Coordinates of C-alpha atoms and ligand atoms in Angstrom, one line a residue:
M83 CA 174.4 54.4 113.0
I84 CA 174.3 50.9 114.2
N85 CA 175.5 48.6 111.5
I86 CA 178.2 48.5 108.8
G87 CA 178.5 46.2 105.8
V88 CA 182.0 45.4 104.5
I89 CA 182.4 44.2 100.9
G90 CA 185.6 42.3 100.2
A91 CA 187.3 40.1 102.9
G92 CA 190.9 40.6 102.0
A93 CA 193.5 42.2 104.2
M94 CA 191.8 45.7 104.2
G95 CA 188.2 44.4 104.4
S96 CA 188.9 42.1 107.3
G97 CA 190.8 44.9 109.1
I98 CA 187.8 47.3 108.5
A99 CA 185.4 44.6 109.8
Q100 CA 187.6 44.2 112.9
V101 CA 187.7 47.9 113.8
A102 CA 184.0 48.3 113.1
A103 CA 183.2 45.5 115.5
E104 CA 185.6 46.9 118.1
A105 CA 183.6 50.2 117.8
G106 CA 180.4 48.2 118.6
Y107 CA 178.8 48.2 115.2
G108 CA 177.0 45.1 113.9
V109 CA 179.1 44.0 110.9
L110 CA 178.2 41.9 107.9
I111 CA 181.1 40.8 105.6
F112 CA 180.4 40.0 102.0
D113 CA 182.9 38.5 99.5
V114 CA 182.2 36.8 96.2
D115 CA 184.3 34.0 97.6
P116 CA 182.6 32.6 100.7
N117 CA 185.9 31.0 101.8
A118 CA 187.5 34.5 102.0
S119 CA 184.7 35.7 104.4
E120 CA 185.2 32.6 106.6
K121 CA 188.9 33.1 106.6
A122 CA 188.4 36.8 107.6
L123 CA 186.2 35.7 110.5
G124 CA 188.9 33.3 111.6
K125 CA 191.5 36.1 111.4
L126 CA 189.4 38.4 113.5
Q127 CA 189.0 35.8 116.2
K128 CA 192.7 35.1 116.2
N129 CA 193.5 38.8 116.6
W130 CA 191.0 39.1 119.4
Q131 CA 192.3 35.9 121.1
K132 CA 195.8 37.5 121.0
A133 CA 194.4 40.6 122.7
V134 CA 192.8 38.3 125.4
D135 CA 196.1 36.5 125.9
K136 CA 197.9 39.8 126.3
E137 CA 195.2 40.8 128.8
K138 CA 194.2 43.8 126.7
I139 CA 190.6 42.7 126.6
N140 CA 188.7 40.2 128.7
P141 CA 187.1 37.0 127.2
E142 CA 183.6 38.6 127.6
E143 CA 184.6 41.5 125.4
M144 CA 186.0 39.1 122.8
Q145 CA 182.7 37.1 122.8
K146 CA 180.8 40.4 122.4
R147 CA 182.9 41.3 119.4
V148 CA 182.6 37.9 117.8
A149 CA 178.8 38.0 118.1
L150 CA 178.7 41.3 116.3
V151 CA 180.3 39.9 113.0
R152 CA 178.4 37.7 110.5
V153 CA 179.0 36.7 106.9
A154 CA 176.5 37.7 104.2
S155 CA 175.6 35.3 101.4
D156 CA 174.2 38.0 99.1
L157 CA 174.6 41.8 98.8
A158 CA 170.9 42.1 99.4
D159 CA 171.5 41.1 103.0
L160 CA 172.9 44.7 103.4
K161 CA 169.5 46.2 102.5
D162 CA 168.8 48.1 105.7
F163 CA 172.4 48.9 106.6
D164 CA 173.4 52.4 107.7
L165 CA 176.8 52.3 106.0
V166 CA 178.5 49.9 103.5
I167 CA 182.3 50.1 103.1
E168 CA 183.7 48.6 99.9
A169 CA 187.2 47.1 99.9
V170 CA 187.3 45.0 96.7
A171 CA 189.9 44.9 94.0
E172 CA 191.2 48.3 92.7
N173 CA 189.3 47.9 89.4
Q174 CA 186.7 50.4 88.5
E175 CA 184.6 47.9 86.5
V176 CA 184.4 45.6 89.5
K177 CA 183.5 48.6 91.7
K178 CA 180.9 49.6 89.2
S179 CA 179.1 46.3 89.4
V180 CA 179.3 46.3 93.3
F181 CA 178.0 49.8 93.7
S182 CA 175.2 49.6 91.1
R183 CA 173.9 46.4 92.7
L184 CA 174.2 48.0 96.2
D185 CA 172.2 51.0 94.9
E186 CA 169.4 48.7 93.8
V187 CA 169.2 46.6 97.0
C188 CA 169.9 49.2 99.7
T189 CA 167.3 51.6 101.1
E190 CA 167.7 55.3 100.5
K191 CA 169.4 56.0 103.9
T192 CA 172.4 53.8 103.3
I193 CA 175.7 55.6 102.9
F194 CA 178.3 54.0 100.6
A195 CA 182.0 54.4 101.2
S196 CA 184.9 53.1 99.1
N197 CA 188.3 52.2 100.5
T198 CA 189.9 52.9 97.1
S199 CA 193.4 54.4 97.2
S200 CA 193.6 55.3 93.5
L201 CA 190.2 55.5 91.8
S202 CA 187.8 58.5 91.5
I203 CA 185.2 58.8 94.2
T204 CA 183.2 61.1 92.0
E205 CA 183.0 58.4 89.3
I206 CA 182.1 55.8 91.9
G207 CA 179.2 58.1 93.0
S208 CA 178.1 58.2 89.4
F209 CA 177.5 54.5 89.4
T210 CA 174.6 55.1 91.9
N211 CA 171.5 57.3 92.2
R212 CA 172.8 58.7 95.5
P213 CA 176.1 60.4 94.7
D214 CA 175.5 62.7 97.7
K215 CA 175.7 59.6 99.9
V216 CA 179.0 58.3 98.4
A217 CA 182.4 59.1 99.8
G218 CA 185.8 57.6 100.2
M219 CA 186.9 56.0 103.5
H220 CA 190.6 55.2 102.9
F221 CA 192.1 53.0 105.6
F222 CA 195.8 52.2 106.1
N223 CA 197.5 48.9 106.4
P224 CA 197.5 47.3 108.9
V225 CA 194.0 48.7 109.6
P226 CA 193.8 47.7 113.3
V227 CA 197.0 49.6 114.0
M228 CA 197.1 52.6 111.7
K229 CA 195.3 55.6 113.3
L230 CA 194.3 57.5 110.1
I231 CA 191.3 57.4 107.9
E232 CA 191.2 59.7 104.9
I233 CA 187.6 60.7 104.2
I234 CA 187.2 61.6 100.6
K235 CA 184.7 64.1 99.3
G236 CA 183.6 63.5 95.7
L237 CA 182.1 66.3 93.6
A238 CA 178.6 65.5 94.7
T239 CA 179.2 64.2 98.3
S240 CA 177.1 66.1 100.8
E241 CA 178.5 67.6 104.0
E242 CA 176.0 65.4 106.0
T243 CA 177.7 62.3 104.5
I244 CA 181.2 63.6 105.4
D245 CA 180.0 64.5 109.0
A246 CA 178.5 61.0 109.4
L247 CA 181.8 59.4 108.4
K248 CA 183.7 61.6 110.7
V249 CA 181.6 60.2 113.6
V250 CA 182.3 56.6 112.4
A251 CA 186.0 57.3 112.2
A252 CA 186.0 58.7 115.8
K253 CA 184.0 55.7 117.1
M254 CA 186.6 53.5 115.5
K255 CA 189.2 55.5 117.5
K256 CA 190.8 56.8 114.3
V257 CA 191.6 60.3 113.2
G258 CA 189.6 61.3 110.1
V259 CA 191.1 63.9 107.7
V260 CA 189.1 65.2 104.8
A261 CA 190.5 65.4 101.3
N262 CA 189.0 66.3 98.0
D263 CA 188.8 63.6 95.3
T264 CA 192.2 64.1 93.8
P265 CA 194.8 61.4 92.7
G266 CA 196.3 59.6 95.7
F267 CA 194.4 61.9 98.1
I268 CA 196.9 63.1 100.8
V269 CA 199.1 60.1 102.0
N270 CA 199.5 58.2 98.7
R271 CA 200.2 61.4 96.7
L272 CA 203.4 61.7 98.8
L273 CA 204.1 58.1 99.9
V274 CA 203.7 56.3 96.6
P275 CA 206.2 58.5 94.7
L276 CA 208.7 58.1 97.5
C277 CA 208.5 54.3 97.5
N278 CA 208.6 54.4 93.7
E279 CA 211.7 56.6 93.8
A280 CA 213.4 54.1 96.2
I281 CA 212.8 51.3 93.6
K282 CA 214.3 53.5 90.9
M283 CA 217.3 54.2 93.1
L284 CA 217.8 50.4 93.5
E285 CA 217.6 50.0 89.7
A286 CA 220.2 52.8 89.4
G287 CA 222.5 51.0 91.8
V288 CA 222.5 53.9 94.3
A289 CA 222.6 51.4 97.3
S290 CA 221.4 47.9 98.3
L291 CA 217.7 47.7 99.2
E292 CA 218.6 46.8 102.8
D293 CA 220.8 49.9 103.1
I294 CA 218.0 52.1 101.5
D295 CA 215.6 50.7 104.1
T296 CA 218.0 51.2 107.0
A297 CA 218.7 54.7 105.8
M298 CA 215.1 55.7 105.8
K299 CA 214.4 54.0 109.2
L300 CA 217.4 55.6 111.0
G301 CA 217.7 58.8 109.0
A302 CA 214.1 59.7 108.6
N303 CA 212.5 57.7 111.4
W304 CA 210.2 55.8 109.1
P305 CA 208.8 52.7 111.1
M306 CA 209.5 50.6 107.9
G307 CA 211.9 51.2 105.0
P308 CA 210.3 51.8 101.5
F309 CA 211.0 48.2 100.4
E310 CA 209.5 46.7 103.6
L311 CA 206.5 49.1 103.1
S312 CA 206.1 48.1 99.4
D313 CA 206.1 44.5 100.4
L314 CA 203.4 45.2 103.1
V315 CA 201.2 47.1 100.8
G316 CA 201.8 44.8 97.8
L317 CA 203.4 45.5 94.4
D318 CA 200.0 45.1 92.7
V319 CA 198.7 48.0 94.8
H320 CA 201.9 50.0 94.1
I321 CA 201.4 49.5 90.3
G322 CA 197.8 50.6 90.5
A323 CA 198.6 53.6 92.6
T324 CA 201.5 54.8 90.4
A325 CA 199.3 54.3 87.2
G326 CA 196.5 56.4 88.8
L327 CA 198.9 59.2 89.7
E328 CA 200.6 59.2 86.3
R329 CA 197.2 59.1 84.4
E330 CA 195.4 61.7 86.5
L331 CA 198.2 64.1 87.0
N332 CA 199.3 63.6 83.4
D333 CA 202.9 63.4 84.4
S334 CA 205.3 60.6 83.4
H335 CA 207.5 61.4 86.4
Y336 CA 205.0 59.2 88.4
A337 CA 205.4 56.2 86.1
C338 CA 205.9 52.9 87.9
A339 CA 209.5 51.8 88.3
R340 CA 210.3 49.0 85.7
L341 CA 211.6 46.7 88.5
A342 CA 208.2 46.8 90.2
R343 CA 206.4 45.8 87.0
Q344 CA 208.9 42.9 86.5
M345 CA 208.3 41.7 90.0
Y346 CA 204.5 41.9 89.4
R347 CA 204.9 39.6 86.3
A348 CA 206.9 37.2 88.5
N349 CA 204.1 37.2 91.1
R350 CA 206.5 38.7 93.7
L351 CA 203.9 40.9 95.2
G352 CA 205.3 41.1 98.7
R353 CA 204.0 39.5 101.9
K354 CA 200.7 38.4 100.2
T355 CA 202.6 36.0 97.9
G356 CA 205.4 35.1 100.3
K357 CA 208.0 37.0 98.3
G358 CA 208.6 40.6 97.2
F359 CA 211.7 42.6 97.8
Y360 CA 212.2 40.3 100.7
D361 CA 211.6 36.5 101.1
Y362 CA 208.9 35.7 103.7
N363 CA 209.1 32.0 103.2
K364 CA 212.4 31.8 105.1
Ligands
3HC562 N1 197.1 43.3 112.3 C1 196.8 43.6 113.6 N2 197.7 44.1 114.5 C2 199.0 44.2 114.0 C3 199.4 43.9 112.7 C4 198.4 43.4 111.8 N3 198.6 43.1 110.6 N4 200.7 44.2 112.6 C5 201.1 44.6 113.8 N5 200.1 44.6 114.7 C6 200.1 45.0 116.1 C7 200.9 44.1 116.9 O1 200.1 43.0 117.4 C8 201.4 45.0 118.0 O2 200.4 45.1 118.9 P1 200.7 45.3 120.5 O3 201.3 46.6 120.7 O4 199.3 45.2 121.1 O5 201.5 44.1 120.9 C9 201.6 46.3 117.4 O6 200.9 46.3 116.1 C10 203.1 46.5 117.0 O7 203.5 45.5 116.2 P2 205.0 44.9 116.2 O8 205.6 45.1 117.5 O9 205.0 43.5 115.7 O10 205.7 45.6 115.1 P3 206.2 47.2 114.9 O11 206.2 47.9 116.2 O12 207.3 47.1 114.0 O13 204.9 47.8 114.1 C11 203.8 48.3 112.1 C12 204.5 47.2 112.9 C13 202.6 48.9 112.8 C14 203.3 47.7 110.8 C15 204.9 49.4 111.8 O14 206.0 48.9 111.3 C16 204.4 50.5 110.9 O15 203.7 51.4 111.3 N6 204.7 50.5 109.6 C17 204.3 51.4 108.6 C18 203.0 51.0 108.1 C19 202.5 52.0 107.1 O16 203.1 53.0 106.7 N7 201.3 51.7 106.6 C20 200.6 52.5 105.6 C21 200.8 51.9 104.2 S1 200.1 52.8 102.9 C22 198.6 52.3 102.9 O17 198.1 51.4 103.6 C23 197.7 52.9 101.9 C24 197.2 52.0 100.8 O18 196.2 52.7 100.0 C25 198.3 51.5 99.9

């Protein structure tokens, strides 16, 4: 495998493009908004410049990485790619249009992976004529730092596809774990309900959000408290993830906390909008 296409240039897509280039793959980023792709390129260069400044890499390595990443103007530019990783909005209709178009334009060899955290990989596979070559590749935020990739096996995903993605994960210096196509996979099945419970505890007046965060950092050794984490991930993602768990597990216990839905309506999504449980404009 020598090249990887990344669809979607948001926080996850740009992080995936970064680790792919660091692993030595040629990377093509596509986003419906060309400004988003250019912004992602700028972010990568900024991150690598920081690594040069900290003397973690030399300027030659930075130039090598920069040269590996380009912006695509059309999905058809990914025609001969070995792997395409999709990181667009968590909306199955949007994913359907991306994957059915990719299926038309890409040669038979191309493997398709989705970074979805809450949608069915089996269903995504059904949008294509190559469900055996469709799998989940679920990265964690912030992608350059977090060591895990969940590799998700849909009903029709072949062992060859899973093996190929394990190799990519290892080249990206990540640890790949394999999970079946089930709601939330491994991490979010556990983490999302915990963060949701923290929001419900705040609603119930158990403690202040700062004290709940402090308690989990010092009492459970979490690197971030549940509210800091929800702000990092985004309340929009939290709502999608809880809705997926509630629907697929058919259990109202997973229903999104009311406060999270209210915050979504107020566009207090977390770091991405400057305000969530905490204010990032200060
Ligand atoms: N991009 C690139 N690098 C970053 C970064 C980012 N967004 N954020 C932090 N870093 C780097 C820093 O540059 C620093 O690098 P260095 O060691 O080379 O100097 C290193 O990470 C540590 O950063 P800091 O010292 O600034 O901060 P912390 O030590 O507090 O670590 C953290 C920050 C890594 C974000 C840590 O708080 C953490 O691990 N938090 C938990 C994150 C987590 O649980 N993520 C999973 C969320 S769930 C998810 O993503 C699934 C999805 O489907 C919802």
